[in-house]
Amino acid sequence: MTQETMKTTNFMLVGVGGQGTILASNLLAELGVQLGYDVKKAEVHGMSQRGGSVVSHLRLGRQVFAPIVSKGQVDILLAFEQLEAARYIDYLRPGGLLLINDFVMKPASVTNGKQTYPERDKMEAIFAAATDNHHWVQGAKIADQIGNPKVANVVLLGALCRLMDMHTADYEAVIEQRLPAKLLQINLKAFRTGHQAT
Amino acid sequence: MKRILSGNEAVARGAWEAGCNVGSGYPGTPSTEILETYAKYPHVYAEWAPNEKVAVDVATGAAYAGRRAFATMKHVGLNVAMDSFYVGANTGAEAGLVVVSADDPSMHSSQNEQDNRRLAMFARVPCLDPADSQEAKDYTIAAFEISEQFDTIAMLRMTTRVCHTSGLVEVAEERQSLNEPGKYVRNIPKYCMAPAFARARHPIIEQRVSLMKTFAEETILNRVELRSSDLGIITGGVAYQYAREVFPDASIFKLGLVYPLPEKKIKAFAAQMKKVIIMEELDPVIEEQVRLMGVELFRGEEIEHNGGKAIFPICYEFNQSLVRQSAIEAGLLPKDEQVAQPEPLNDVQLIPQRHSVLCPGCPHRTTAYVLSKLKVPVNGDIGCYALGMADPMNSVHTVGCMGASIATAHGAMVAGDTERHVAIIGDSTFFHTGIPALIDVVYNQSNVITIIMDNRTTGMTGHQENPGTGFTLQGKETYRIDLEQLVRELGIKHVKTVPALKVKEIEKILKEYLEIDEPSVLITEEPCALLPERKKAYLPLQVTDKCNGCTACFRIGCPAITQSGQMDPKYNRPLAEIDPQQCTGCEICAQVCPRDAILFRDQVLSQSGKA
């Protein structure tokens, strides 16, 4: 993604309520604005406060019209939870970039025993069938190690920055602007660790 | 300068820039953030009203007093406010008066998919329908101006995708400075809608519609984008965006004012085009108006069951694939325009659903669980507690609209239903429209048991203050209505308040009430688990080796309790396991465990003290 290629780039960020999906998409949207793109970011603030699927559509380009992305159109899918990655995999275009946080959060349909959470190799097969450009990121583990499980979202942004071969300074500037002072250092650390680990 | 704003933030910004002084509303997705954002601007008054009708009356009152004012709500809120909305349409006001209706195509968080452009037509008021955040701001300002120009309430009609999409908006740093209003108006024929005066108003309103039609021909809210003459698309609202994506070469008549329409301009546009189609989400509001003008629309292949729409579906919101697919089916695009879609997963059933459920620690869970044990019919209401309808409790049996629970239960009792009905309603919903229904129960003496589930906030829409929280929207401390006292004053003799997380107490009281053949009220009280004060007290509980996999704790439907991989050696059943990331330590599971195999908070604390 450079300013020369102004074709619209479609991002989708998916996760579970409480994982910071919306914050991550806000940071990416702000990054897009600072890089000179037109930006549209759409999400549904639904009923569930915690535990429901959260989806954010983000489109960057010269002039962006539709707020949401259709199936098969997503260039970059950022998933903060494995099952959500699988749920939205058909939005990814063939060969699109997929980042998956190596993290499981069982939904109520699993905890009450009605359905089973797919095995890891099943997940791997689903992702491999969709794209050869998929990457597991140890977002949850890294966030735990640096002392705050909530910053896994920013770990993934670090990994994304590396995989898209973008400047870390642009991301870090946005993180500095958008996050409150007391959370800044841990988020910068999360970003850098995610960048290095990828 | 440009800022990235959601549609809702842009409406708030527009209201502020327009010099609007007063905002009143009731929270409802997707409208809630409009008033929350507006409330933070300097020199404005913003309030949560107990319901949308009151909100429209407040805005109307402020506009009668010569100050620009607006009321915000979700689409179904306008049903509640309809009487007052119609008054504003009849009387007009002394300053700009705007109602924001946020519709919810696809029903992301609503009980129906009504298209409120119809309600603007019904009341004969101008309807502005923005397509993005920039327009949301611009049209808000325009709505105040149109309201004043035509002496009518004006509707700004938003939809979920406009409300909750963020985009770049050019903002002004200064507000419009408006003239100070004079002395309060005394104009009885205009503002007292007694039949004789109302009769005189009706022709004025019809005349106003024809003046607005002339305005529609001239306003920049409606614009023609001429490209190829092979296809002309008449569109409004967010559908415009899909028109641009899917038909980049088509000419477009972009309507910002979707009622009333500019007939001359539409006819002139249509005359230049080989084919004309209408593209709008939900109802054929533009389509019917354009057909009535005698404009011939392209129909293509006959599409059945489409509610009078020639090409695009009447149900659900649009997306690019859907628009493209509909266009192909109608013969507007060649088949090879089909986007290559990925193969659907063979194993979709392998992806477990993640339905909305009561959050871990939710104080409503106890009541939902006890009701499932008592097996009584439960009439529910709009709020998080409606999720008691989900597995495994399945203990809420009707959910209609705000405030419906109590009177629906009363209706069953007076009809002679043989089972005793329980109504459940949240604190904010009770203030909204529950109180008159409880008065009906008292007045007409049915034996409905009402449970008011007081979680000290308006939960589902994301924690708004209400008349029971002690604070206003703008953070001022205020009188806190005492629910128990209020209910007693209404004439309910049997009233008890219990901590919402106490399983046995709730069960005991409900069993007592079931023995008394009189109306009774139980108030369950505990702050929402997501409020900051509760979050500070999270403490994950632990399952001990006393667990034998009996499954009792799974019946409370808590996402934090899962079946572990370990089996009980005797019964070969999976043992319970608590996810420390999700558990808040509410102790409902510990209370229902028959073997005391789940540690209570003090036990967890004393164990960790030993360690």
PDB file of C-alpha atoms in Angstrom, chain A residues 8 10 15-17 26 29-30 33 37-53 57 59 63-73 81 83-84 86-87 89-92 94 103-118 122-123 126 144 149-150 178, chain B residues 4 29 33 108-109 131-132 160-161 164-168 238 240-242 244-245 317-322 324 339-345 347 349-357 359-360 384 387 391-392 459-463 529-530 538 554 557-563 577 579 581-584:
ATOM      1  CA  THR A   8      -9.232   1.038  -2.955  1.00  0.00           C
ATOM      2  CA  ASN A  10     -10.415  -3.290   1.675  1.00  0.00           C
ATOM      3  CA  GLY A  15     -13.096 -10.397  16.725  1.00  0.00           C
ATOM      4  CA  VAL A  16     -15.191 -10.870  19.807  1.00  0.00           C
ATOM      5  CA  GLY A  17     -16.699  -8.040  21.844  1.00  0.00           C
ATOM      6  CA  ASN A  26      -9.945   3.320  14.403  1.00  0.00           C
ATOM      7  CA  ALA A  29      -8.539   4.519   9.691  1.00  0.00           C
ATOM      8  CA  GLU A  30      -6.548   7.359  11.217  1.00  0.00           C
ATOM      9  CA  VAL A  33      -6.234   9.652   6.726  1.00  0.00           C
ATOM     10  CA  TYR A  37      -6.470   8.457   1.581  1.00  0.00           C
ATOM     11  CA  ASP A  38     -10.202   8.831   1.534  1.00  0.00           C
ATOM     12  CA  VAL A  39     -11.461   6.571   4.299  1.00  0.00           C
ATOM     13  CA  LYS A  40     -14.678   4.792   5.177  1.00  0.00           C
ATOM     14  CA  LYS A  41     -14.960   2.647   8.264  1.00  0.00           C
ATOM     15  CA  ALA A  42     -18.180   0.824   9.055  1.00  0.00           C
ATOM     16  CA  GLU A  43     -19.192  -1.278  11.968  1.00  0.00           C
ATOM     17  CA  VAL A  44     -22.357  -2.338  13.634  1.00  0.00           C
ATOM     18  CA  HIS A  45     -22.751  -1.497  17.280  1.00  0.00           C
ATOM     19  CA  GLY A  46     -25.088  -4.321  18.075  1.00  0.00           C
ATOM     20  CA  MET A  47     -26.811  -5.716  21.060  1.00  0.00           C
ATOM     21  CA  SER A  48     -24.012  -7.699  22.539  1.00  0.00           C
ATOM     22  CA  GLN A  49     -21.671  -5.868  24.788  1.00  0.00           C
ATOM     23  CA  ARG A  50     -19.443  -8.861  25.387  1.00  0.00           C
ATOM     24  CA  GLY A  51     -19.105 -12.185  23.707  1.00  0.00           C
ATOM     25  CA  GLY A  52     -20.677 -11.431  20.326  1.00  0.00           C
ATOM     26  CA  SER A  53     -18.974 -11.225  16.943  1.00  0.00           C
ATOM     27  CA  HIS A  57     -15.081  -2.817   7.483  1.00  0.00           C
ATOM     28  CA  ARG A  59     -11.795   0.953   3.002  1.00  0.00           C
ATOM     29  CA  GLN A  63     -12.492   8.064  -3.406  1.00  0.00           C
ATOM     30  CA  VAL A  64     -14.384   5.435  -1.463  1.00  0.00           C
ATOM     31  CA  PHE A  65     -18.123   4.973  -2.041  1.00  0.00           C
ATOM     32  CA  ALA A  66     -19.677   1.879  -0.440  1.00  0.00           C
ATOM     33  CA  PRO A  67     -19.154   1.688   3.315  1.00  0.00           C
ATOM     34  CA  ILE A  68     -19.098  -2.097   3.460  1.00  0.00           C
ATOM     35  CA  VAL A  69     -17.213  -4.816   1.648  1.00  0.00           C
ATOM     36  CA  SER A  70     -18.859  -7.833   0.047  1.00  0.00           C
ATOM     37  CA  LYS A  71     -17.765 -11.454   0.094  1.00  0.00           C
ATOM     38  CA  GLY A  72     -14.631 -12.116  -1.914  1.00  0.00           C
ATOM     39  CA  GLN A  73     -13.522  -8.464  -1.844  1.00  0.00           C
ATOM     40  CA  GLU A  81      -9.938 -14.800  17.314  1.00  0.00           C
ATOM     41  CA  LEU A  83     -13.271 -18.904  15.014  1.00  0.00           C
ATOM     42  CA  GLU A  84     -14.090 -15.404  13.790  1.00  0.00           C
ATOM     43  CA  ALA A  86     -13.110 -18.915   9.912  1.00  0.00           C
ATOM     44  CA  ARG A  87     -16.556 -17.308  10.083  1.00  0.00           C
ATOM     45  CA  ILE A  89     -13.064 -16.222   5.614  1.00  0.00           C
ATOM     46  CA  ASP A  90     -15.307 -16.057   2.556  1.00  0.00           C
ATOM     47  CA  TYR A  91     -15.000 -12.263   2.589  1.00  0.00           C
ATOM     48  CA  LEU A  92     -11.298 -12.611   1.768  1.00  0.00           C
ATOM     49  CA  PRO A  94      -8.422 -15.377  -3.237  1.00  0.00           C
ATOM     50  CA  PHE A 103      -6.350 -17.314  20.394  1.00  0.00           C
ATOM     51  CA  VAL A 104      -9.517 -19.226  21.197  1.00  0.00           C
ATOM     52  CA  MET A 105     -12.613 -17.800  22.837  1.00  0.00           C
ATOM     53  CA  LYS A 106     -15.354 -20.396  23.004  1.00  0.00           C
ATOM     54  CA  PRO A 107     -18.849 -19.098  22.239  1.00  0.00           C
ATOM     55  CA  ALA A 108     -21.824 -20.029  24.416  1.00  0.00           C
ATOM     56  CA  SER A 109     -22.955 -22.537  21.787  1.00  0.00           C
ATOM     57  CA  VAL A 110     -19.746 -24.449  22.529  1.00  0.00           C
ATOM     58  CA  THR A 111     -19.644 -23.974  26.287  1.00  0.00           C
ATOM     59  CA  ASN A 112     -23.162 -25.324  26.592  1.00  0.00           C
ATOM     60  CA  GLY A 113     -22.097 -28.386  24.649  1.00  0.00           C
ATOM     61  CA  LYS A 114     -24.416 -27.909  21.633  1.00  0.00           C
ATOM     62  CA  GLN A 115     -21.628 -27.334  19.135  1.00  0.00           C
ATOM     63  CA  THR A 116     -17.920 -28.092  19.103  1.00  0.00           C
ATOM     64  CA  TYR A 117     -15.081 -25.691  18.480  1.00  0.00           C
ATOM     65  CA  PRO A 118     -13.213 -26.823  15.339  1.00  0.00           C
ATOM     66  CA  LYS A 122      -9.416 -28.084  10.599  1.00  0.00           C
ATOM     67  CA  MET A 123      -8.928 -24.333  11.029  1.00  0.00           C
ATOM     68  CA  ILE A 126      -9.922 -23.669   6.068  1.00  0.00           C
ATOM     69  CA  ASP A 144       0.244 -11.696  28.186  1.00  0.00           C
ATOM     70  CA  PRO A 149      -3.878  -9.258  27.593  1.00  0.00           C
ATOM     71  CA  LYS A 150      -5.903  -6.387  26.151  1.00  0.00           C
ATOM     72  CA  ARG A 178      -4.962   8.234  19.655  1.00  0.00           C
TER      73      ARG A 178
ATOM     74  CA  ILE B   4     -13.018  11.659  10.558  1.00  0.00           C
ATOM     75  CA  THR B  29     -29.272   1.762  18.271  1.00  0.00           C
ATOM     76  CA  GLU B  33     -24.242   8.506  19.797  1.00  0.00           C
ATOM     77  CA  HIS B 108     -28.888  -5.297  13.236  1.00  0.00           C
ATOM     78  CA  SER B 109     -30.435  -4.404  16.586  1.00  0.00           C
ATOM     79  CA  ALA B 131     -25.519   9.079   2.110  1.00  0.00           C
ATOM     80  CA  ASP B 132     -22.372   9.635   4.201  1.00  0.00           C
ATOM     81  CA  THR B 160     -27.407   2.181  10.352  1.00  0.00           C
ATOM     82  CA  ARG B 161     -24.714   2.270   7.667  1.00  0.00           C
ATOM     83  CA  HIS B 164     -22.054   3.938  12.047  1.00  0.00           C
ATOM     84  CA  THR B 165     -19.766   4.587   9.107  1.00  0.00           C
ATOM     85  CA  SER B 166     -16.943   7.028   9.700  1.00  0.00           C
ATOM     86  CA  GLY B 167     -15.643   9.227   6.928  1.00  0.00           C
ATOM     87  CA  LEU B 168     -13.985  12.567   6.357  1.00  0.00           C
ATOM     88  CA  VAL B 238     -26.720   5.116   1.283  1.00  0.00           C
ATOM     89  CA  TYR B 240     -26.217   6.109  -3.811  1.00  0.00           C
ATOM     90  CA  GLN B 241     -22.864   4.655  -2.748  1.00  0.00           C
ATOM     91  CA  TYR B 242     -23.687   1.245  -4.190  1.00  0.00           C
ATOM     92  CA  ARG B 244     -21.513   4.510  -7.816  1.00  0.00           C
ATOM     93  CA  GLU B 245     -19.656   1.255  -7.121  1.00  0.00           C
ATOM     94  CA  GLU B 317     -29.703  -3.461   3.533  1.00  0.00           C
ATOM     95  CA  PHE B 318     -27.726  -3.415   0.305  1.00  0.00           C
ATOM     96  CA  ASN B 319     -24.153  -4.392  -0.392  1.00  0.00           C
ATOM     97  CA  GLN B 320     -22.228  -4.431  -3.636  1.00  0.00           C
ATOM     98  CA  SER B 321     -22.713  -8.137  -4.362  1.00  0.00           C
ATOM     99  CA  LEU B 322     -26.424  -7.954  -3.762  1.00  0.00           C
ATOM    100  CA  ARG B 324     -24.736  -6.496  -8.712  1.00  0.00           C
ATOM    101  CA  VAL B 339     -17.898 -11.216  -8.876  1.00  0.00           C
ATOM    102  CA  ALA B 340     -15.895 -14.371  -8.424  1.00  0.00           C
ATOM    103  CA  GLN B 341     -17.072 -15.448  -5.021  1.00  0.00           C
ATOM    104  CA  PRO B 342     -15.147 -17.913  -2.965  1.00  0.00           C
ATOM    105  CA  GLU B 343     -16.565 -21.404  -2.734  1.00  0.00           C
ATOM    106  CA  PRO B 344     -18.862 -21.528   0.247  1.00  0.00           C
ATOM    107  CA  LEU B 345     -17.337 -23.564   3.014  1.00  0.00           C
ATOM    108  CA  ASP B 347     -18.352 -27.238   6.623  1.00  0.00           C
ATOM    109  CA  GLN B 349     -21.906 -26.137  10.239  1.00  0.00           C
ATOM    110  CA  LEU B 350     -18.443 -26.570  11.722  1.00  0.00           C
ATOM    111  CA  ILE B 351     -18.356 -22.880  12.608  1.00  0.00           C
ATOM    112  CA  PRO B 352     -20.252 -22.577  15.875  1.00  0.00           C
ATOM    113  CA  GLN B 353     -22.484 -19.552  16.137  1.00  0.00           C
ATOM    114  CA  ARG B 354     -21.667 -16.730  18.466  1.00  0.00           C
ATOM    115  CA  HIS B 355     -25.105 -15.471  19.362  1.00  0.00           C
ATOM    116  CA  SER B 356     -25.689 -12.580  21.687  1.00  0.00           C
ATOM    117  CA  VAL B 357     -25.970 -13.962  25.175  1.00  0.00           C
ATOM    118  CA  CYS B 359     -22.624 -11.422  29.525  1.00  0.00           C
ATOM    119  CA  PRO B 360     -20.696 -13.256  32.229  1.00  0.00           C
ATOM    120  CA  CYS B 384     -30.625  -7.135  27.522  1.00  0.00           C
ATOM    121  CA  LEU B 387     -31.695 -12.623  25.990  1.00  0.00           C
ATOM    122  CA  ASP B 391     -30.568 -21.439  25.274  1.00  0.00           C
ATOM    123  CA  PRO B 392     -30.384 -22.910  27.799  1.00  0.00           C
ATOM    124  CA  GLY B 459     -27.557  -1.409  29.388  1.00  0.00           C
ATOM    125  CA  MET B 460     -28.246  -2.557  25.874  1.00  0.00           C
ATOM    126  CA  THR B 461     -27.431   0.733  24.185  1.00  0.00           C
ATOM    127  CA  GLY B 462     -24.160   1.046  26.079  1.00  0.00           C
ATOM    128  CA  HIS B 463     -24.797   2.665  29.478  1.00  0.00           C
ATOM    129  CA  ALA B 529     -21.501  -6.156  35.046  1.00  0.00           C
ATOM    130  CA  LEU B 530     -19.872  -3.903  32.460  1.00  0.00           C
ATOM    131  CA  TYR B 538     -13.979  -8.936  38.949  1.00  0.00           C
ATOM    132  CA  PHE B 554     -24.281 -25.164  32.560  1.00  0.00           C
ATOM    133  CA  GLY B 557     -25.984 -20.223  30.313  1.00  0.00           C
ATOM    134  CA  CYS B 558     -22.826 -18.439  31.388  1.00  0.00           C
ATOM    135  CA  PRO B 559     -20.166 -18.173  28.665  1.00  0.00           C
ATOM    136  CA  ALA B 560     -17.458 -18.311  31.341  1.00  0.00           C
ATOM    137  CA  ILE B 561     -18.316 -21.899  32.348  1.00  0.00           C
ATOM    138  CA  THR B 562     -17.230 -24.530  29.875  1.00  0.00           C
ATOM    139  CA  GLN B 563     -16.975 -28.261  29.657  1.00  0.00           C
ATOM    140  CA  GLU B 577     -14.178 -25.456  33.977  1.00  0.00           C
ATOM    141  CA  ASP B 579     -12.517 -19.375  32.041  1.00  0.00           C
ATOM    142  CA  GLN B 581     -10.557 -14.382  31.333  1.00  0.00           C
ATOM    143  CA  GLN B 582     -14.328 -14.204  31.249  1.00  0.00           C
ATOM    144  CA  CYS B 583     -15.462 -14.954  34.813  1.00  0.00           C
ATOM    145  CA  THR B 584     -16.410 -11.915  36.891  1.00  0.00           C
TER     146      THR B 584
END
